[in-house]
Short mmCIF file of C-alpha atoms in Angstrom, two decimals:
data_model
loop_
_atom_site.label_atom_id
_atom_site.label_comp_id
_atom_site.label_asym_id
_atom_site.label_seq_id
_atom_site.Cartn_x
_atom_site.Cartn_y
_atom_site.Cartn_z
CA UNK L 1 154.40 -19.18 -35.44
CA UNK L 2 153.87 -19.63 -39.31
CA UNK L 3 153.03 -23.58 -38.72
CA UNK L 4 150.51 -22.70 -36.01
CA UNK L 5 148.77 -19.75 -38.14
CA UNK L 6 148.60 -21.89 -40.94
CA UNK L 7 146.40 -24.38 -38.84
CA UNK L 8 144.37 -21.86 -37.84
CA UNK L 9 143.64 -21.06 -41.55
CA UNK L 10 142.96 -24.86 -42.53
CA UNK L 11 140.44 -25.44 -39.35
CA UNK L 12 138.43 -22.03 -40.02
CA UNK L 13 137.93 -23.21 -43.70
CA UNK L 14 137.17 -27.38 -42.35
CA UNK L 15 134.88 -25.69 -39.76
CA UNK L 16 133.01 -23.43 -42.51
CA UNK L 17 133.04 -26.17 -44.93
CA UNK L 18 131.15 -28.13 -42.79
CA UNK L 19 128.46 -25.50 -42.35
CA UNK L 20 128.30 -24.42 -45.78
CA UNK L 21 127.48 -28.90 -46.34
CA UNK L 22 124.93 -29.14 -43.92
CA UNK L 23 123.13 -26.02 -44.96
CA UNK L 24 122.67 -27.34 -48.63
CA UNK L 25 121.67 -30.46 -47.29
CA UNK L 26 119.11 -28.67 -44.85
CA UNK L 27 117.83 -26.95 -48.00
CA UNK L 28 116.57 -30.16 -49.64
CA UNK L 29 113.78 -31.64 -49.36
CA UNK L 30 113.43 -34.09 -46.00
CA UNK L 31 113.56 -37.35 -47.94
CA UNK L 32 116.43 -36.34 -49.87
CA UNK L 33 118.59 -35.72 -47.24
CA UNK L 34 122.11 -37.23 -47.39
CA UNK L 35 123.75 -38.21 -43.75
CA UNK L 36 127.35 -36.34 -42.97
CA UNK L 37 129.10 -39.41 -44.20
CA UNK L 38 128.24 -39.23 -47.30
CA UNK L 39 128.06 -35.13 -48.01
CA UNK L 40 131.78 -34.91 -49.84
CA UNK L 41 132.16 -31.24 -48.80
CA UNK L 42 131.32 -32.32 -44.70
CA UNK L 43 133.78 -35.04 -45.08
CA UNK L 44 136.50 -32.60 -46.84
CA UNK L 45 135.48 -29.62 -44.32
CA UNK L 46 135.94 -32.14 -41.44
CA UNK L 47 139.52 -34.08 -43.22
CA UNK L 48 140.73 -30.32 -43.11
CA UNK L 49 139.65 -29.88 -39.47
CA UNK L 50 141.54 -32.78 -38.11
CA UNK L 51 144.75 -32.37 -40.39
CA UNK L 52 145.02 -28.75 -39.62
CA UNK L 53 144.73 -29.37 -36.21
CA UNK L 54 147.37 -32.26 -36.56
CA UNK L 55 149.45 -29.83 -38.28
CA UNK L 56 149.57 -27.01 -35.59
CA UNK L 57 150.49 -29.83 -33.04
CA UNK L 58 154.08 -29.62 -34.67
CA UNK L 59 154.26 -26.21 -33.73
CA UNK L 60 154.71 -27.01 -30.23
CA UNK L 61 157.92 -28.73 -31.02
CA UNK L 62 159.83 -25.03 -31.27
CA UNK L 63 158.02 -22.89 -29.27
CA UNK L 64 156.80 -22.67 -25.39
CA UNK L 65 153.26 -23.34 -25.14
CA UNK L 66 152.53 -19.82 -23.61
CA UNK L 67 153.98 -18.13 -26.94
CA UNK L 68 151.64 -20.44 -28.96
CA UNK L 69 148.48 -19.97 -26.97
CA UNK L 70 147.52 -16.71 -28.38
CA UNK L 71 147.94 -17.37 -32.04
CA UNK L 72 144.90 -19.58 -31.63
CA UNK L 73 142.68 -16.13 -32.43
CA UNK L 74 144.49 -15.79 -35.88
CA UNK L 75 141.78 -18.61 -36.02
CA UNK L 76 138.72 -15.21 -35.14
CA UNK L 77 139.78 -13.35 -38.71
CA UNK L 78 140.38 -16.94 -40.20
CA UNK L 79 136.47 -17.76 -39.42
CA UNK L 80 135.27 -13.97 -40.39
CA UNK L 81 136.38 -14.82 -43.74
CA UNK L 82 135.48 -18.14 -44.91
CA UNK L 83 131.97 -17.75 -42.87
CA UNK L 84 131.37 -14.52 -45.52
CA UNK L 85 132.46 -16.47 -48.13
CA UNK L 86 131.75 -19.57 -48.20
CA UNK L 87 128.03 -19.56 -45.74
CA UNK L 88 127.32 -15.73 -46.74
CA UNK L 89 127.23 -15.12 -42.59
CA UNK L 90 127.65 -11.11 -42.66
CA UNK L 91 130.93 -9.19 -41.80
CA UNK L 92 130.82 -5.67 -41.22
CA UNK L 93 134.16 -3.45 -41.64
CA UNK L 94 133.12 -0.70 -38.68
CA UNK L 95 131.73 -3.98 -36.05
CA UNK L 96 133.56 -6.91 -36.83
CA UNK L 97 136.16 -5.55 -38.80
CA UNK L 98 137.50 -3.35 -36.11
CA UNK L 99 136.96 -6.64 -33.29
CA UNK L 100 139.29 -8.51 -35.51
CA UNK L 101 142.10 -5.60 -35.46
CA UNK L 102 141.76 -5.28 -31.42
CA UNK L 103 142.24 -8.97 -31.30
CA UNK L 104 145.49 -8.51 -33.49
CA UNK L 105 147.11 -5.98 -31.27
CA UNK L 106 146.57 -8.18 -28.66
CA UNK L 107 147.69 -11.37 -29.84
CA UNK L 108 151.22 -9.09 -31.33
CA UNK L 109 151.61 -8.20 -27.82
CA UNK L 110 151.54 -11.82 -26.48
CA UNK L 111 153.97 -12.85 -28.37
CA UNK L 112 156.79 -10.42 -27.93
CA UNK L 113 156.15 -10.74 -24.04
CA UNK L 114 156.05 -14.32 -24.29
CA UNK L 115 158.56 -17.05 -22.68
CA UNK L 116 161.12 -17.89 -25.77
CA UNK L 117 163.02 -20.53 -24.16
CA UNK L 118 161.60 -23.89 -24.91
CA UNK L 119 162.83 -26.80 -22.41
CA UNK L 120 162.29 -30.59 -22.66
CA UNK L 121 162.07 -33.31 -19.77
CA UNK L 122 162.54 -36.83 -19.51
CA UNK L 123 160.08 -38.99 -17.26
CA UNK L 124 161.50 -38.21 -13.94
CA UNK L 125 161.51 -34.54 -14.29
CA UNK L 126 158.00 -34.26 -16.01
CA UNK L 127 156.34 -36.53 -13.57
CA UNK L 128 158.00 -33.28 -10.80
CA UNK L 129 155.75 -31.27 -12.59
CA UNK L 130 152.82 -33.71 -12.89
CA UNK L 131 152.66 -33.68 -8.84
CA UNK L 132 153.12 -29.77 -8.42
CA UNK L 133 150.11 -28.06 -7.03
CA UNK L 134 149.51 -25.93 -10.28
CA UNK L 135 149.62 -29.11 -12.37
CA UNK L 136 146.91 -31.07 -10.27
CA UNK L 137 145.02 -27.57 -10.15
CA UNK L 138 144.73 -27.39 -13.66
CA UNK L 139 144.12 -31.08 -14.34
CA UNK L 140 141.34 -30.76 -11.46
CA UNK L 141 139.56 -27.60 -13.12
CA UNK L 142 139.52 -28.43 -16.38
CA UNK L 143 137.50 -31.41 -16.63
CA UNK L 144 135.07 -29.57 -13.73
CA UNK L 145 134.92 -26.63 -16.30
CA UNK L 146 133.68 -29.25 -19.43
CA UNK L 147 131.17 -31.07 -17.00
CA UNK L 148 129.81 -27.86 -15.69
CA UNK L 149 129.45 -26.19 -19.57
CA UNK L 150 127.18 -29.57 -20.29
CA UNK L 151 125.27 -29.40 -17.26
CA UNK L 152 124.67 -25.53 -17.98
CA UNK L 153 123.67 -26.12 -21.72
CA UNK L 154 121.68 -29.35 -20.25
CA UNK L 155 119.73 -26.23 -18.18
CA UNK L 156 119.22 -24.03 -20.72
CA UNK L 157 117.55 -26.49 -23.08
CA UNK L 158 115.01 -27.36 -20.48
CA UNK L 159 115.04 -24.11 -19.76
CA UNK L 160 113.89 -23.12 -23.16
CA UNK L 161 111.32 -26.33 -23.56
CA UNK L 162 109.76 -25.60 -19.97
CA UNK L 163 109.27 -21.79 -20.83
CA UNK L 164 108.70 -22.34 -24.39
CA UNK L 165 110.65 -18.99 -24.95
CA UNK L 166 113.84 -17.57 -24.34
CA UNK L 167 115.35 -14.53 -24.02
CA UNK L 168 118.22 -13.47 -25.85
CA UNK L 169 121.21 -13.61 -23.20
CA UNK L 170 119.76 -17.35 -22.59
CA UNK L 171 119.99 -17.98 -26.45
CA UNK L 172 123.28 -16.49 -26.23
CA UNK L 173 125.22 -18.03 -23.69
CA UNK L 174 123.54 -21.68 -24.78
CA UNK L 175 125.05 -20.73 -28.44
CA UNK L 176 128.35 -20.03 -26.54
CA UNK L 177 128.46 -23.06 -24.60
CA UNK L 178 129.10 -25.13 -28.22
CA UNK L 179 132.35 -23.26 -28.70
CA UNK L 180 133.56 -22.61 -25.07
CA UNK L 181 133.17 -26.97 -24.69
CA UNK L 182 135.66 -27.49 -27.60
CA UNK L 183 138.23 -24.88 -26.51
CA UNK L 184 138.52 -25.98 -23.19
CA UNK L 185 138.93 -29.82 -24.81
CA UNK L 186 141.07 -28.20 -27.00
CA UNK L 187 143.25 -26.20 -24.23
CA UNK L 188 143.60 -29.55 -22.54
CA UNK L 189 144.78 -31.32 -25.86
CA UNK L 190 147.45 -28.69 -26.48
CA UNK L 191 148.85 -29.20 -22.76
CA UNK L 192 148.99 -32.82 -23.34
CA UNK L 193 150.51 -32.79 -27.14
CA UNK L 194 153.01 -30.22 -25.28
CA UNK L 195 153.92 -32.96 -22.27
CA UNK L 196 154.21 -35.34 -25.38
CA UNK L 197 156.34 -33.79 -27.07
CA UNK L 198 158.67 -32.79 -24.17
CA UNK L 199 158.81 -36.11 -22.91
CA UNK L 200 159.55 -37.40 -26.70
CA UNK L 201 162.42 -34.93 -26.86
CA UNK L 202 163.72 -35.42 -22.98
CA UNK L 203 163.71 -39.15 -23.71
CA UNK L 204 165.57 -39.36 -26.65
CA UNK L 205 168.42 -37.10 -25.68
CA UNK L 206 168.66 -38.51 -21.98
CA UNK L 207 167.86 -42.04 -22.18
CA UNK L 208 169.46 -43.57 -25.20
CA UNK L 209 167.69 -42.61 -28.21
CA UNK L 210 164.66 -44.48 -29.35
CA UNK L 211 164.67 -47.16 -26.95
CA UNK L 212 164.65 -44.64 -24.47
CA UNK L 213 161.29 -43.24 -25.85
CA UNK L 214 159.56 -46.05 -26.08
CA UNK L 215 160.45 -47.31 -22.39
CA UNK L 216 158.18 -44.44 -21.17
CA UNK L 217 155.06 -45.73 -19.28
CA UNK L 218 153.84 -42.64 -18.76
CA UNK L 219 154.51 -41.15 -22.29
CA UNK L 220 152.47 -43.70 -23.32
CA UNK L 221 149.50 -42.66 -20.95
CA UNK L 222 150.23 -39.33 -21.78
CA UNK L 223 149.68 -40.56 -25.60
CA UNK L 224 146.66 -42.44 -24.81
CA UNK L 225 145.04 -39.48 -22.88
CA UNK L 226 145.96 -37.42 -26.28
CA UNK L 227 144.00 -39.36 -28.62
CA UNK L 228 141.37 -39.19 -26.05
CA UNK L 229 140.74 -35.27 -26.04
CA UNK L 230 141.30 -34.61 -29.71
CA UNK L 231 138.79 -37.31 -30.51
CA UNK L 232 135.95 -35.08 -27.96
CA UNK L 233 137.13 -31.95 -28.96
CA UNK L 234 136.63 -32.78 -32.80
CA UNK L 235 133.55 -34.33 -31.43
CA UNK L 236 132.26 -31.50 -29.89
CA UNK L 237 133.11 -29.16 -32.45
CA UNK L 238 131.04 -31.04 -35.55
CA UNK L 239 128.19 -31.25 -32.49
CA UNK L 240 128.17 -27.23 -32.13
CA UNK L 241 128.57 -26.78 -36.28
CA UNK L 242 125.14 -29.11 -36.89
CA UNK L 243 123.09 -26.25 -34.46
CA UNK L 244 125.47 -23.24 -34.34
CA UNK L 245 126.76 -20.39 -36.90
CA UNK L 246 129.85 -21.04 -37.23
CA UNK L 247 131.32 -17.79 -36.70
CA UNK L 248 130.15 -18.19 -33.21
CA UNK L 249 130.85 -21.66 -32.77
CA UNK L 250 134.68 -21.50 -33.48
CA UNK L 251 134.95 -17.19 -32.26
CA UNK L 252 133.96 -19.08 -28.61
CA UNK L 253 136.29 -21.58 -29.33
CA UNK L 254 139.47 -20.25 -30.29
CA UNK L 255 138.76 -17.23 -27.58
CA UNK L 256 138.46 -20.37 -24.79
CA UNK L 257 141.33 -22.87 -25.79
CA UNK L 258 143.70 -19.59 -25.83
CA UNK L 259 142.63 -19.39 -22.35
CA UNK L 260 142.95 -23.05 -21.03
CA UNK L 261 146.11 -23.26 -23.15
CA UNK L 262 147.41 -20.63 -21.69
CA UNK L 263 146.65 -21.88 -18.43
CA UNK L 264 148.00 -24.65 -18.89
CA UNK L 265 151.83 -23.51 -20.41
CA UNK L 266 151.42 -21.64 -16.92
CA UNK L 267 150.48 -23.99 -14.54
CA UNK L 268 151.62 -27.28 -16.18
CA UNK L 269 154.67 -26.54 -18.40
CA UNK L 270 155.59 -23.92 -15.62
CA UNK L 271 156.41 -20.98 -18.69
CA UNK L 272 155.60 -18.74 -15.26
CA UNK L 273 158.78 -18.93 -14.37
CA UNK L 274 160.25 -17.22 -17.16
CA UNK L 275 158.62 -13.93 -16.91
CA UNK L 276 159.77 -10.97 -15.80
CA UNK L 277 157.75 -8.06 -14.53
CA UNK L 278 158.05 -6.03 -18.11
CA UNK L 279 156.39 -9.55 -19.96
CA UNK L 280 154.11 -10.65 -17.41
CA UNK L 281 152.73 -7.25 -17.49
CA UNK L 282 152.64 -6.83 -21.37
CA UNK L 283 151.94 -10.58 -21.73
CA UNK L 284 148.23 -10.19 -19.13
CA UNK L 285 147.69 -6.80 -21.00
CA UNK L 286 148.08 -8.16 -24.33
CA UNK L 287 146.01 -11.06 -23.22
CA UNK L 288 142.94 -8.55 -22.33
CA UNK L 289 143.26 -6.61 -25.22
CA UNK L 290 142.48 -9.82 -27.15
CA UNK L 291 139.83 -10.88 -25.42
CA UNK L 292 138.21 -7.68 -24.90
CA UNK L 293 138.33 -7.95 -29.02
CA UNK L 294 136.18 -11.01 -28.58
CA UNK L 295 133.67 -9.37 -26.27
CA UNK L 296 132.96 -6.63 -28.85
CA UNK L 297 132.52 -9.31 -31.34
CA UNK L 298 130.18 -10.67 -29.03
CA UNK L 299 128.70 -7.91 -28.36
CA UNK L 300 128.05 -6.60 -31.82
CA UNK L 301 127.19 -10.44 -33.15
CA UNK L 302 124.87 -11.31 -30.60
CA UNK L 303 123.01 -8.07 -30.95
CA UNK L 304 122.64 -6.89 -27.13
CA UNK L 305 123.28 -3.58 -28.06
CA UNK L 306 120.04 -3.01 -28.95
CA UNK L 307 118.46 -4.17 -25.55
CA UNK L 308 120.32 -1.09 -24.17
CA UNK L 309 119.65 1.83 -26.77
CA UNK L 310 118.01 4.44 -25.52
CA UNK L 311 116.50 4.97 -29.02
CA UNK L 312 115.16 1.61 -29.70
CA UNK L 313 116.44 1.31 -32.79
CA UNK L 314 118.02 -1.84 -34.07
CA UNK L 315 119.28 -0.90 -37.23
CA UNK L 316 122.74 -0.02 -36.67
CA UNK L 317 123.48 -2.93 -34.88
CA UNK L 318 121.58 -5.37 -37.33
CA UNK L 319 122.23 -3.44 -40.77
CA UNK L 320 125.04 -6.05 -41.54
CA UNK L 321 122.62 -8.83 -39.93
CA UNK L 322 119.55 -8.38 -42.41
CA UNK L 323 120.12 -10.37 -45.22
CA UNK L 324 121.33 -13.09 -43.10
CA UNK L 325 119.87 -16.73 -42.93
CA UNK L 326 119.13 -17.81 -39.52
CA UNK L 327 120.69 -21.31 -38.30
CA UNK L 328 119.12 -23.74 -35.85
CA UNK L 329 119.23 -27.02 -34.50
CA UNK L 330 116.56 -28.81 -35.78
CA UNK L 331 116.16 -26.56 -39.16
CA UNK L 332 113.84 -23.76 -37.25
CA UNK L 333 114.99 -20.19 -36.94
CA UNK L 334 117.75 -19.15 -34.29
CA UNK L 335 117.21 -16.59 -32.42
CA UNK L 336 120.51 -15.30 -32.28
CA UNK L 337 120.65 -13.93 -35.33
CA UNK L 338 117.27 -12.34 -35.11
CA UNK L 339 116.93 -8.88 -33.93
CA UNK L 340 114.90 -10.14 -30.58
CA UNK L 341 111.80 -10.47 -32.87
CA UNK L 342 108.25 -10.40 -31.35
CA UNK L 343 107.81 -14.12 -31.54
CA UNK L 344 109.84 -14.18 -28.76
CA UNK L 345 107.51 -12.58 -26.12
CA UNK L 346 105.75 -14.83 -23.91
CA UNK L 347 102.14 -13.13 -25.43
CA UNK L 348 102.91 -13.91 -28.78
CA UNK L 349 103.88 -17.71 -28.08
CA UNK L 350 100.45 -17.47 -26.04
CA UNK L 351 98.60 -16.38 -28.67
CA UNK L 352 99.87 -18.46 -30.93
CA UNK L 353 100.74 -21.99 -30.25
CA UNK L 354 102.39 -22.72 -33.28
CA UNK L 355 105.11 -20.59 -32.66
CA UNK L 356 106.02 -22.01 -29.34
CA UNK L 357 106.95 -25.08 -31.51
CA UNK L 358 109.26 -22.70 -34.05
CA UNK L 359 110.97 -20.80 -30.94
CA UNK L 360 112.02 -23.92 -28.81
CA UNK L 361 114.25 -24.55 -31.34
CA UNK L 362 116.62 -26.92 -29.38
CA UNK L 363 115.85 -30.74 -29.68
CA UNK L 364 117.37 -32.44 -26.66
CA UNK L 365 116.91 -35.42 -27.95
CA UNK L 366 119.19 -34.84 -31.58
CA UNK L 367 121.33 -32.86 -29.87
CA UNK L 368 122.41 -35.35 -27.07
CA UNK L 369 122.54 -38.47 -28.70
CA UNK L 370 125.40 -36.40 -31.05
CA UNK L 371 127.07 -35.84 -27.83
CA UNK L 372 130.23 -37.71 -27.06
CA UNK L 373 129.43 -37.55 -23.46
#
């Protein structure tokens, strides 16, 4: 638990660092513009990123990958704090604040409801759970989940360029689909650094030792594959950071690879069979207390409040918004931190031209020649 929260930590404070780079290099002047490569804070924010995630890998070695699956929100307060910090992204004590402690309760729940008993397999048994039904479910859904996140972001942007406006729950779920594609890369990479591991383990102790490990074929598929997905999901992440805050960037991300992680610890791993009706039950409630966290984070980040006020007013949503400096993709204001302003209504673009270049802030272009697929 302390190795995995500790990653958390490390990849909210890469993540941020990363931001907090490419907004003082979106500050300069055009021609003095420095690529990633060579910004020293990007390249430390993004060392941290990787190692972190490296580090909470290790984790996996002691616990079930149920129990771990939840901690991965530690990584929600982790992002709160080094995005007010370190990018000056607003955090308000009565919105935010009391998200964060909801997501808490739910994550303490998880854990003491959570499968304790940690098993290992050698190739014969793990390749029995490799041709279960929940195992080819999961490995079947998962990659249909990332294709159909890039073909719904795909739609959005040409969405946005065909209307030249969009509305806010548009601009919101496109902002969300830049953390929900890394957490579901990321839930895959923790169920194959958990098969990994087990088959490590399972060899060793069955099958002679090291020689027995590396006589694996499919360990060293299952390796392969692992390379594979942390390479897109670190990928993906630096993609989202360029365009996206990074509070919502990695609050969509940890809330998503909790959920495919936990999915798969269910359906892969089999941790299912270890409940009991007392855990399962505390375990799904703890799990919707956390996420319901996340929705009110959502809800309160995102603004949509104020599209349902009776009053009209937006200041009590927005009053820890104000001061805030909008992000983008290609260095235009994002409406997502903008209280639905009137540039956004089809007259305005109408009447003025100009601003239907400012509002179609998405360059397909930049943004899918980042992309790793």
């Amino acid at each position: 638990v302390a190795i995995y929260i500790t990653g958390t930590v490390g990849q909210s404070y890469g993540a941020n660092l990363q931001r907090f780079s490419l907004n003082q290099e979106g500050s300069k002047p055009e021609g003095q513009r420095r690529p990633k490569r060579h910004q020293p804070l990007w390249v430390r924010g993004f060392a941290s990123l990787v190692c972190a995630g490296i580090f909470m890998s290790f984790a996996l070695f002691f616990a079930t990958q149920t129990q771990i699956a939840p901690l991965q929100l530690f990584l929600f307060g982790g992002n709160f704090l080094f995005a007010y910090y370190l990018n000056g992204e607003p955090f308000n004590l009565r919105t935010d604040g009391a998200a964060t402690a909801i997501v808490a309760v739910g994550v303490f729940l998880c854990l003491a409801a959570a499968p304790k008993n940690n098993h290992t397999q050698d190739q014969g048994e793990m390749w029995n759970l490799m041709v279960s039904a929940s195992w080819i479910s999961f490995a079947v859904c998962s990659p249909c989940t990332i294709f159909g996140l890039l073909g719904l972001q795909k739609f959005l942007v040409a969405e946005q360029e065909r209307r030249c406006y969009s509305e806010a729950w548009r601009t919101t779920v496109l902002h969300m689909t830049f953390g929900a594609l890394p957490g579901v890369m990321g839930g895959i990479n923790i169920t194959l650094t958990k098969t990994l591991f087990s088959l490590i383990v399972g060899q060793y102790e069955r099958h002679g030792g090291v020689p027995g490990v590396f006589e694996s074929p499919l360990l060293w598929v299952v390796a392969c594959a692992l390379v594979t997905t942390y390479y897109l999901e670190m990928s993906f992440i630096v993609n989202g950071l360029e365009g996206v805050s990074a509070i919502i960037v990695m609050s969509t991300f940890a809330v998503t690879e909790m959920t495919t992680s936990t999915l798969g610890g269910l359906l892969c791993m089999h941790d299912y069979t270890q409940f009991v009706l007392w855990s399962a039950t505390v375990f799904i409630f703890g799990s919707l207390i956390a996420l319901g966290g996340v929705v009110l984070m959502a809800w309160f980040r995102y603004g949509l409040e104020a599209n349902t006020s009776a009053s009209g007013k937006q200041e009590d949503v927005y009053d820890s918004l104000e001061n805030s400096t909008p992000l983008s993709f290609a260095g235009a204001p994002s409406p997502s931190f903008l209280p639905f302003d009137e540039v956004s209504k089809p007259s305005e673009i109408t009447a003025n031209p100009a601003a239907c270049k400012e509002v179609t802030i998405l360059d397909k272009e930049a943004m899918y020649k980042r992309s790793p697929l």
